[in-house]
PDB file of C-alpha atoms in Angstrom:
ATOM      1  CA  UNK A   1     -38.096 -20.732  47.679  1.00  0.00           C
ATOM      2  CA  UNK A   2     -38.182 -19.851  44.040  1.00  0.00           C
ATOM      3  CA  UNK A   3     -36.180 -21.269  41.721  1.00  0.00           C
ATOM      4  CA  UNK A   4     -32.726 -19.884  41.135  1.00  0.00           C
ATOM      5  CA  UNK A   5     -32.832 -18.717  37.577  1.00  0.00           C
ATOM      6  CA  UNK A   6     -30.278 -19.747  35.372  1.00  0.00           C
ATOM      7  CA  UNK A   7     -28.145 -18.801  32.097  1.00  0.00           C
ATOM      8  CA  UNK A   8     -29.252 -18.166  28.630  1.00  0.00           C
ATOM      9  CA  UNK A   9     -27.986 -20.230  26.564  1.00  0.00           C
ATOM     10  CA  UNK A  10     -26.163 -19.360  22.799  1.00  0.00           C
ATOM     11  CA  UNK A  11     -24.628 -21.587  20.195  1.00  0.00           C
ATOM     12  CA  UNK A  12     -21.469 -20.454  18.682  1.00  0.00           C
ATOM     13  CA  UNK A  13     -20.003 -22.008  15.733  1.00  0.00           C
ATOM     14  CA  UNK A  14     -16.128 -21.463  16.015  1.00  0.00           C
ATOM     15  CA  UNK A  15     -14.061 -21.803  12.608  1.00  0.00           C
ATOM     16  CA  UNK A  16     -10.330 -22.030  13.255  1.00  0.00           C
ATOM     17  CA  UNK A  17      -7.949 -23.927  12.865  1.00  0.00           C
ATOM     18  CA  UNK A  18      -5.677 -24.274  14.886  1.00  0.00           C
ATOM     19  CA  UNK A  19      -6.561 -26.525  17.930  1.00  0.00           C
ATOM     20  CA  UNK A  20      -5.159 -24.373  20.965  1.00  0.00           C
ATOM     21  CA  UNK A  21      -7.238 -20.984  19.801  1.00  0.00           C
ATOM     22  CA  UNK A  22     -10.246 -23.027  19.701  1.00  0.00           C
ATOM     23  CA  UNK A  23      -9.610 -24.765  23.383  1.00  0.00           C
ATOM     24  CA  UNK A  24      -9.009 -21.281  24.632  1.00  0.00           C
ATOM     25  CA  UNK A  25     -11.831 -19.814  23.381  1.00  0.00           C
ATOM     26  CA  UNK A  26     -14.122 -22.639  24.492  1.00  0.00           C
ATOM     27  CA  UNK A  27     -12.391 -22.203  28.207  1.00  0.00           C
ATOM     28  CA  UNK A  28     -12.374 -18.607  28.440  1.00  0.00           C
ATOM     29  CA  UNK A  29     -15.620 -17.760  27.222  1.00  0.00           C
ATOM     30  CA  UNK A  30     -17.957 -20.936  28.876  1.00  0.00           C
ATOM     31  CA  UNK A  31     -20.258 -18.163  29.673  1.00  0.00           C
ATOM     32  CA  UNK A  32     -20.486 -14.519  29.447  1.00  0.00           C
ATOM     33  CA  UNK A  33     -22.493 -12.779  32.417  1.00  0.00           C
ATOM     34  CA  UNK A  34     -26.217 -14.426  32.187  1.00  0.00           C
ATOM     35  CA  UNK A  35     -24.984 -16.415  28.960  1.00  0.00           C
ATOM     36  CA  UNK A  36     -24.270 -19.836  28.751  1.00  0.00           C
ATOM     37  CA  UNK A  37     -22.156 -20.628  25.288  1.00  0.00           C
ATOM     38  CA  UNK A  38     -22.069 -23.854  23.807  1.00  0.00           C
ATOM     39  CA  UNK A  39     -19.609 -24.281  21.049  1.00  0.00           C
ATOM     40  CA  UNK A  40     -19.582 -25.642  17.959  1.00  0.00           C
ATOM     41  CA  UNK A  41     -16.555 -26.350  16.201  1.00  0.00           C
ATOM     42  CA  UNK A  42     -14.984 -26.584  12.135  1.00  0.00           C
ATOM     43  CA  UNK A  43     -11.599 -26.227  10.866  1.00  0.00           C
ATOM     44  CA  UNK A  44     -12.606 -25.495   6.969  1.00  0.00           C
ATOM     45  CA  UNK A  45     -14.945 -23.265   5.915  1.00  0.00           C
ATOM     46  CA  UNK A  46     -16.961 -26.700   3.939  1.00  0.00           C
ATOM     47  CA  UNK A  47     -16.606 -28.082   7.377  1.00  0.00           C
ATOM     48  CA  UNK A  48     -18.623 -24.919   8.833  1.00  0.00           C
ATOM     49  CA  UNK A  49     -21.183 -24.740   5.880  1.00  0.00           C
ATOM     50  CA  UNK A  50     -22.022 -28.041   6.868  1.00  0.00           C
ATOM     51  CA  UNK A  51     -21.912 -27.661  10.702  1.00  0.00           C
ATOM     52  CA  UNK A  52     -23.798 -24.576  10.244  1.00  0.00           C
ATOM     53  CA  UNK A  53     -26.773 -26.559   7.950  1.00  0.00           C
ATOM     54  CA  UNK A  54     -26.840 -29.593   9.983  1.00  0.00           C
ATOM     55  CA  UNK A  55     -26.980 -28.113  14.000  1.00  0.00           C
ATOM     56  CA  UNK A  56     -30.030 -25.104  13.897  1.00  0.00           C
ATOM     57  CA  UNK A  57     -30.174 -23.200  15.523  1.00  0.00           C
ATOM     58  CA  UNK A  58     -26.745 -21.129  15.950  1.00  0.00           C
ATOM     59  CA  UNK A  59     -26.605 -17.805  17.064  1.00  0.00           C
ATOM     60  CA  UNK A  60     -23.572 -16.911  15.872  1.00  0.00           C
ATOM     61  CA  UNK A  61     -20.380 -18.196  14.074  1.00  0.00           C
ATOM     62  CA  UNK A  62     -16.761 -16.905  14.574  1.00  0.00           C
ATOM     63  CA  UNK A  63     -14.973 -16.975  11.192  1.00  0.00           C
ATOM     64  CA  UNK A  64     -10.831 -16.946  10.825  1.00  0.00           C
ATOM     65  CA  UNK A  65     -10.207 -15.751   7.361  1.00  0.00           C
ATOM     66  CA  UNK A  66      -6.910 -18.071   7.397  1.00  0.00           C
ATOM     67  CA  UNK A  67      -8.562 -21.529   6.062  1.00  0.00           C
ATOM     68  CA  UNK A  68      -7.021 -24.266   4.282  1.00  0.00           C
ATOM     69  CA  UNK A  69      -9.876 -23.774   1.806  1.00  0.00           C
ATOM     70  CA  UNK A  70     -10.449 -20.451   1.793  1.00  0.00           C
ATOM     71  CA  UNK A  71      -8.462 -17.181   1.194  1.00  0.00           C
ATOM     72  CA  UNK A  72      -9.095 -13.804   3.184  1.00  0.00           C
ATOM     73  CA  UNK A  73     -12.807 -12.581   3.091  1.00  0.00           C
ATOM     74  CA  UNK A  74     -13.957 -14.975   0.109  1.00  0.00           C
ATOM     75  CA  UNK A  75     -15.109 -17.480   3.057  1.00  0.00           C
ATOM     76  CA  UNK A  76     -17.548 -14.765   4.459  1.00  0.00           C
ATOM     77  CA  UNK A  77     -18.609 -14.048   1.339  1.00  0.00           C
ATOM     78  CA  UNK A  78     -19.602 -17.631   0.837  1.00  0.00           C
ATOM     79  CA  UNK A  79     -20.805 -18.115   3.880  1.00  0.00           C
ATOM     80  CA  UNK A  80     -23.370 -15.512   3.994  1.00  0.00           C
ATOM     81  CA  UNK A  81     -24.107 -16.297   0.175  1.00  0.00           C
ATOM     82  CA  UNK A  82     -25.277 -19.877   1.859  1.00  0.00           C
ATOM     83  CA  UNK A  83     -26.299 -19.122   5.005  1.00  0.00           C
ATOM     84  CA  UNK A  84     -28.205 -15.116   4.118  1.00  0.00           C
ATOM     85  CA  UNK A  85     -29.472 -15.312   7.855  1.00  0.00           C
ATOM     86  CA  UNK A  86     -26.450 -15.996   9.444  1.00  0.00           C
ATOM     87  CA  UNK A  87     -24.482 -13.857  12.429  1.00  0.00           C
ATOM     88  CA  UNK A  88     -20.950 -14.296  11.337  1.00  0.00           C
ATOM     89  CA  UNK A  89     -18.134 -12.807  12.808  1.00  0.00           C
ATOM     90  CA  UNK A  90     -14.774 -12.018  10.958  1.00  0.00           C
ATOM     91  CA  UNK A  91     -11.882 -13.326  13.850  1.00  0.00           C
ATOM     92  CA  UNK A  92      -8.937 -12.670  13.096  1.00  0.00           C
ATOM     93  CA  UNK A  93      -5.381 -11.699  14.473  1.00  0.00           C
ATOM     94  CA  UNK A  94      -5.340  -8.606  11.947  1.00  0.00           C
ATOM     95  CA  UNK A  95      -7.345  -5.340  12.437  1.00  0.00           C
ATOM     96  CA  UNK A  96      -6.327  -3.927   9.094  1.00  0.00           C
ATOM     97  CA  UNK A  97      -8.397  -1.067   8.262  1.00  0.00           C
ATOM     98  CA  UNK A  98      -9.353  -1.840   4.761  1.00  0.00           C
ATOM     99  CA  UNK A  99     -10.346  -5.713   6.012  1.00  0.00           C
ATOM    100  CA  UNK A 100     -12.606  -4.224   8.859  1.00  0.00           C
ATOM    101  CA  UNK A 101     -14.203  -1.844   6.425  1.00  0.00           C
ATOM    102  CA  UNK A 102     -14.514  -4.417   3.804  1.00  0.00           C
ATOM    103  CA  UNK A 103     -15.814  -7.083   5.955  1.00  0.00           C
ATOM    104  CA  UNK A 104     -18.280  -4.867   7.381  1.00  0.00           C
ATOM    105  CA  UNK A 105     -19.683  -4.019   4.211  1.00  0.00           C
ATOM    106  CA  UNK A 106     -20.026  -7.606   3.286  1.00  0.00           C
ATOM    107  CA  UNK A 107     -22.462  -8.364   5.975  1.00  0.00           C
ATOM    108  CA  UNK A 108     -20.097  -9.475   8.766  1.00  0.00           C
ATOM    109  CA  UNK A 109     -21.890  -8.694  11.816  1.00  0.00           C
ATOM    110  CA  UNK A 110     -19.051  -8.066  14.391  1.00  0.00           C
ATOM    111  CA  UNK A 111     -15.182  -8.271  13.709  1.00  0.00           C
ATOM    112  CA  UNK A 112     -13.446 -10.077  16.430  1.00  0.00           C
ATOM    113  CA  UNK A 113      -9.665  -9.296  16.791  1.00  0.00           C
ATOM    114  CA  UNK A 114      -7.713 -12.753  18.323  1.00  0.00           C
ATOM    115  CA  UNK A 115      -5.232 -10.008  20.278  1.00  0.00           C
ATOM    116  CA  UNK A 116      -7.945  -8.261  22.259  1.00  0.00           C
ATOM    117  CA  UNK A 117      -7.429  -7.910  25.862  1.00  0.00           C
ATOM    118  CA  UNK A 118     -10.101 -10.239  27.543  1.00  0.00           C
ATOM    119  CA  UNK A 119     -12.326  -7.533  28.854  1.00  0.00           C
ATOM    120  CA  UNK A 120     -12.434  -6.546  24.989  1.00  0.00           C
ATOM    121  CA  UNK A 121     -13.227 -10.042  23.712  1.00  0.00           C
ATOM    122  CA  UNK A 122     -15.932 -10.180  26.571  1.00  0.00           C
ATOM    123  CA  UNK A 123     -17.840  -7.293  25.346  1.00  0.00           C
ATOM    124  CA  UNK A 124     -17.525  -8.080  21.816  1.00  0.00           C
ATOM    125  CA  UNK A 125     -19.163 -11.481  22.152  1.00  0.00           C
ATOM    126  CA  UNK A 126     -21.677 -10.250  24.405  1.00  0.00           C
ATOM    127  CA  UNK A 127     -22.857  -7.727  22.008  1.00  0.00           C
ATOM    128  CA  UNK A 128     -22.277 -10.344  18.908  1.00  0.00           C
ATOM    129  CA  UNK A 129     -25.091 -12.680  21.236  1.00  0.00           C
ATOM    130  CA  UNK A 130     -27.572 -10.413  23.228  1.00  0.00           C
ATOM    131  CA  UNK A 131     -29.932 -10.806  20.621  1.00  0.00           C
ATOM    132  CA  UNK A 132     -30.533 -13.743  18.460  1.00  0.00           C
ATOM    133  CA  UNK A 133     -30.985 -13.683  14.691  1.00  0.00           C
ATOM    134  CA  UNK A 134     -33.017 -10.989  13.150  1.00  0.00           C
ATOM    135  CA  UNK A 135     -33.945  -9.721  16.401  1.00  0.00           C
ATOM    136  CA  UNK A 136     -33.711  -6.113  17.853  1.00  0.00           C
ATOM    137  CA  UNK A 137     -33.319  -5.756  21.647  1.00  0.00           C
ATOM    138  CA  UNK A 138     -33.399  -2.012  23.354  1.00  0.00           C
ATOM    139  CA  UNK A 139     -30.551  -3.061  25.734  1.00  0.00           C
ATOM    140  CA  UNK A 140     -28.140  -4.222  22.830  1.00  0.00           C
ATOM    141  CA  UNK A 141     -24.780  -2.913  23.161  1.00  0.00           C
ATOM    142  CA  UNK A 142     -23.479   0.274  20.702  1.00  0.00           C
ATOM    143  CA  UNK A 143     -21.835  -1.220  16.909  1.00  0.00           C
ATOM    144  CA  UNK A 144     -18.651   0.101  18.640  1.00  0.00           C
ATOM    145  CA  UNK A 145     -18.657  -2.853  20.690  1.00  0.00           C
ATOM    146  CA  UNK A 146     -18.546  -4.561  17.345  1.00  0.00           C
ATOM    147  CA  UNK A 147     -16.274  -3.216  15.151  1.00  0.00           C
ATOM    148  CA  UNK A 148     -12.958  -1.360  15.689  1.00  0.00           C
ATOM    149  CA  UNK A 149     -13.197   2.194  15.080  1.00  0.00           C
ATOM    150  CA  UNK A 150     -10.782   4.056  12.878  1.00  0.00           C
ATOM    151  CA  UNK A 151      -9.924   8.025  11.833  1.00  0.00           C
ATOM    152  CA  UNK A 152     -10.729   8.627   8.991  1.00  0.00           C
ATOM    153  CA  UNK A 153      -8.400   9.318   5.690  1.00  0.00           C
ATOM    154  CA  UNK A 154      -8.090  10.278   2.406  1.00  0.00           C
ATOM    155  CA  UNK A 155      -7.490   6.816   1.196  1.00  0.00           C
ATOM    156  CA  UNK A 156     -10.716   5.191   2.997  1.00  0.00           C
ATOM    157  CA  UNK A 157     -12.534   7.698   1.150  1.00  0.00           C
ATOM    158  CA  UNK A 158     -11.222   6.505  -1.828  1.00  0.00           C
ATOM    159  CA  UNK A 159     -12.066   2.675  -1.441  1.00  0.00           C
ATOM    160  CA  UNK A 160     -15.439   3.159  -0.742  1.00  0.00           C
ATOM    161  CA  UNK A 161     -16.353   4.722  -3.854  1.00  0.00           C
ATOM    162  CA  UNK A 162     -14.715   1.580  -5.613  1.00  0.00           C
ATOM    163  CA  UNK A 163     -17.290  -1.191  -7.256  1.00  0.00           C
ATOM    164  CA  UNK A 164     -17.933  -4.731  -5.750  1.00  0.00           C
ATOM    165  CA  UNK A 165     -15.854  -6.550  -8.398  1.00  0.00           C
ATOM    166  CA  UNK A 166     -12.851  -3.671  -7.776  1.00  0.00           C
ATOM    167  CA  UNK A 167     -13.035  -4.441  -4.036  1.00  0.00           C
ATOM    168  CA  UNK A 168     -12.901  -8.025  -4.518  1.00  0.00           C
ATOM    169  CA  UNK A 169      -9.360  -7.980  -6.530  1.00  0.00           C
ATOM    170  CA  UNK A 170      -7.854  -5.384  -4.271  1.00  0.00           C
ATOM    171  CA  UNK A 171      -8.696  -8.218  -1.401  1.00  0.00           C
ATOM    172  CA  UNK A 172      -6.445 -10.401  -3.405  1.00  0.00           C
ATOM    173  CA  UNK A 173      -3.581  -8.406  -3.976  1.00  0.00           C
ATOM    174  CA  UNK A 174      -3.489  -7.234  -0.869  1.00  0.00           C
ATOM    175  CA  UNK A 175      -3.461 -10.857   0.244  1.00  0.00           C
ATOM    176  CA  UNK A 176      -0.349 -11.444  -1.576  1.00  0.00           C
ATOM    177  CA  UNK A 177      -2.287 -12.761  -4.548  1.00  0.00           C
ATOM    178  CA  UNK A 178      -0.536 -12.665  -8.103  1.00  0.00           C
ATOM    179  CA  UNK A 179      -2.513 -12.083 -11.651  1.00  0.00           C
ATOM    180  CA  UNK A 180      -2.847 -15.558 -12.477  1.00  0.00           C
ATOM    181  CA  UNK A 181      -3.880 -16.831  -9.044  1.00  0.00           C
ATOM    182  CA  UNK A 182      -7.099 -14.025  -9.264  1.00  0.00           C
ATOM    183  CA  UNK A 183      -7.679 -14.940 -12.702  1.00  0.00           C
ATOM    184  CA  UNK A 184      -8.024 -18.690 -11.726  1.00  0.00           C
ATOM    185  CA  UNK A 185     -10.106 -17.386  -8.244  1.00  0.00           C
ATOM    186  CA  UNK A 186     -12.343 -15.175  -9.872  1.00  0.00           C
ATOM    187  CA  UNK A 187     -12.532 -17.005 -13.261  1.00  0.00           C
ATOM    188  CA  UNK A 188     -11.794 -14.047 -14.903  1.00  0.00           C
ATOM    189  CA  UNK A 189      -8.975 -14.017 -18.114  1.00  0.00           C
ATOM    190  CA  UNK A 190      -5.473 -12.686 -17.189  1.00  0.00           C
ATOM    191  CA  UNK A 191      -6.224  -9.359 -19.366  1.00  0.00           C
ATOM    192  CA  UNK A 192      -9.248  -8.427 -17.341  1.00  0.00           C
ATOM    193  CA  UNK A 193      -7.486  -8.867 -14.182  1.00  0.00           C
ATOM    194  CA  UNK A 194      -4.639  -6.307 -15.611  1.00  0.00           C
ATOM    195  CA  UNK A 195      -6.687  -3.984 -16.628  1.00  0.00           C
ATOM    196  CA  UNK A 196      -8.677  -4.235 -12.782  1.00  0.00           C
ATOM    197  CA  UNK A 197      -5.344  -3.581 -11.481  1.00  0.00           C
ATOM    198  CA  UNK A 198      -4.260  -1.379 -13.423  1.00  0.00           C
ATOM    199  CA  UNK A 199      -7.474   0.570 -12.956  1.00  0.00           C
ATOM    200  CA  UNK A 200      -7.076  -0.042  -8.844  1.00  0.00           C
ATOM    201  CA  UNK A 201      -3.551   1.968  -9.459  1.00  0.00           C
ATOM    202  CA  UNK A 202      -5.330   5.064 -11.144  1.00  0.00           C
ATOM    203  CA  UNK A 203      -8.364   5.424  -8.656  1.00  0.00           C
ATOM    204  CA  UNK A 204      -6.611   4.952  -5.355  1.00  0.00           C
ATOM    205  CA  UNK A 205      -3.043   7.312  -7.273  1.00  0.00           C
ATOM    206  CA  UNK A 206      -0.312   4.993  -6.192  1.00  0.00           C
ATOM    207  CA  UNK A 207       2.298   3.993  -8.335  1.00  0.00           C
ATOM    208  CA  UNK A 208       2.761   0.656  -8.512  1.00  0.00           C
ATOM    209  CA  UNK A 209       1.227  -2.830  -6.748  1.00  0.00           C
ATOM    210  CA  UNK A 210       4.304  -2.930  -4.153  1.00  0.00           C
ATOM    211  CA  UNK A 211       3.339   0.408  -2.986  1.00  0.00           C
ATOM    212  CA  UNK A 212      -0.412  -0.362  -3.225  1.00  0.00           C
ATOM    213  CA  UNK A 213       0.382  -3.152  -1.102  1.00  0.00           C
ATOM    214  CA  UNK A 214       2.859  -1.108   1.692  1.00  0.00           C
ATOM    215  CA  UNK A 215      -0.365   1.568   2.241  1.00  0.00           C
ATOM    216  CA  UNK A 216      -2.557  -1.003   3.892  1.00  0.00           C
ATOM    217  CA  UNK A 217       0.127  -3.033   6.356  1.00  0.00           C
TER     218      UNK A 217
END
């Protein structure tokens, strides 16, 4: 008789933490169809660096942009800044417009919403690991299965004409960040961060950081 053929295997590195969304995860999702997934775990984003460095190859890695050492989408950025071959995955219990855009443009290659109905999840990672790194296979999944899809609006339009550097400080104040705390992020002197804001204010015509802030929840 011929040999029964089994699973695929992936590696997924899984950055979260809190303990019970990491034991679900590795329950849940054991395998996926004709893939078998072996997880990896890290709780910081240095944790993951290193996990990531030390454990080739991974096929993937699941990012929360909640860290103890990280704020918002500054931990993809420095992960794919270490790691430029990298799959990462933004996961996260937000699907905020401007973050999917935003992480999207910085290279993430899926973004993985905590709240999605299991049948949702399921796709998602299946697309996120059909094909390994740097590899293009005819029966991969459509981006859709990737990324949430939004209308489009007036507003959208209007962040993606903004620069890099713009971009990065409207991450921060719409994470709740204050003047001082971007300076010190971005090592950047107070007055340059006003005048980023201020200039923020002027291209996307809002009136003030509070409403800035209220168009994007």
């Amino acid at each position: 008789m011929p040999e029964e053929e089994t699973p695929s295997q992936r590696r997924v590195l899984l950055v979260d933490d809190h303990e019970l969304i990491r034991c679900g995860m590795r329950s849940l999702y054991a395998e996926i169809d004709d893939l078998r997934i072996e997880w990896l775990e890290a709780v910081t984003l240095l944790d993951a660096l290193e996990v990531y460095a030390q454990n080739p190859p991974i096929d993937a890695v699941l990012l929360d942009l909640n860290l103890s050492d990280c704020k918002g989408l500054q931990g993809l950025r420095r992960f794919v800044e270490c790691h430029p071959g990298a799959r990462v995955a933004v996961f996260s219990g937000t699907a905020d417009e401007f973050v999917v855009r935003q992480a999207r443009a910085l290279g993430a290659a899926a973004y993985v919403h905590k709240g999605a109905l299991m049948d949702d999840m399921r796709r998602t990672l299946q697309a996120l690991l059909q094909a390994r790194p740097g590899k293009r296979e005819s029966n991969m999944l459509p981006n859709a299965a990737l990324f949430p899809r939004f209308a489009a609006s007036a507003l959208m339009d209007r962040v993606s004409e903004l620069g890099p550097r713009h971009l990065e400080i409207l991450e921060l104040v719409l994470s709740g960040c204050a003047n001082q705390e971007i300076s010190q992020c971005m090592s950047l002197s107070l007055g340059t961060v006003k005048n980023y804001v201020s200039a923020l204010l002027l291209a996307l015509d809002v009136r003030s950081r509070s409403h800035l802030i209220s168009l994007f929840r």
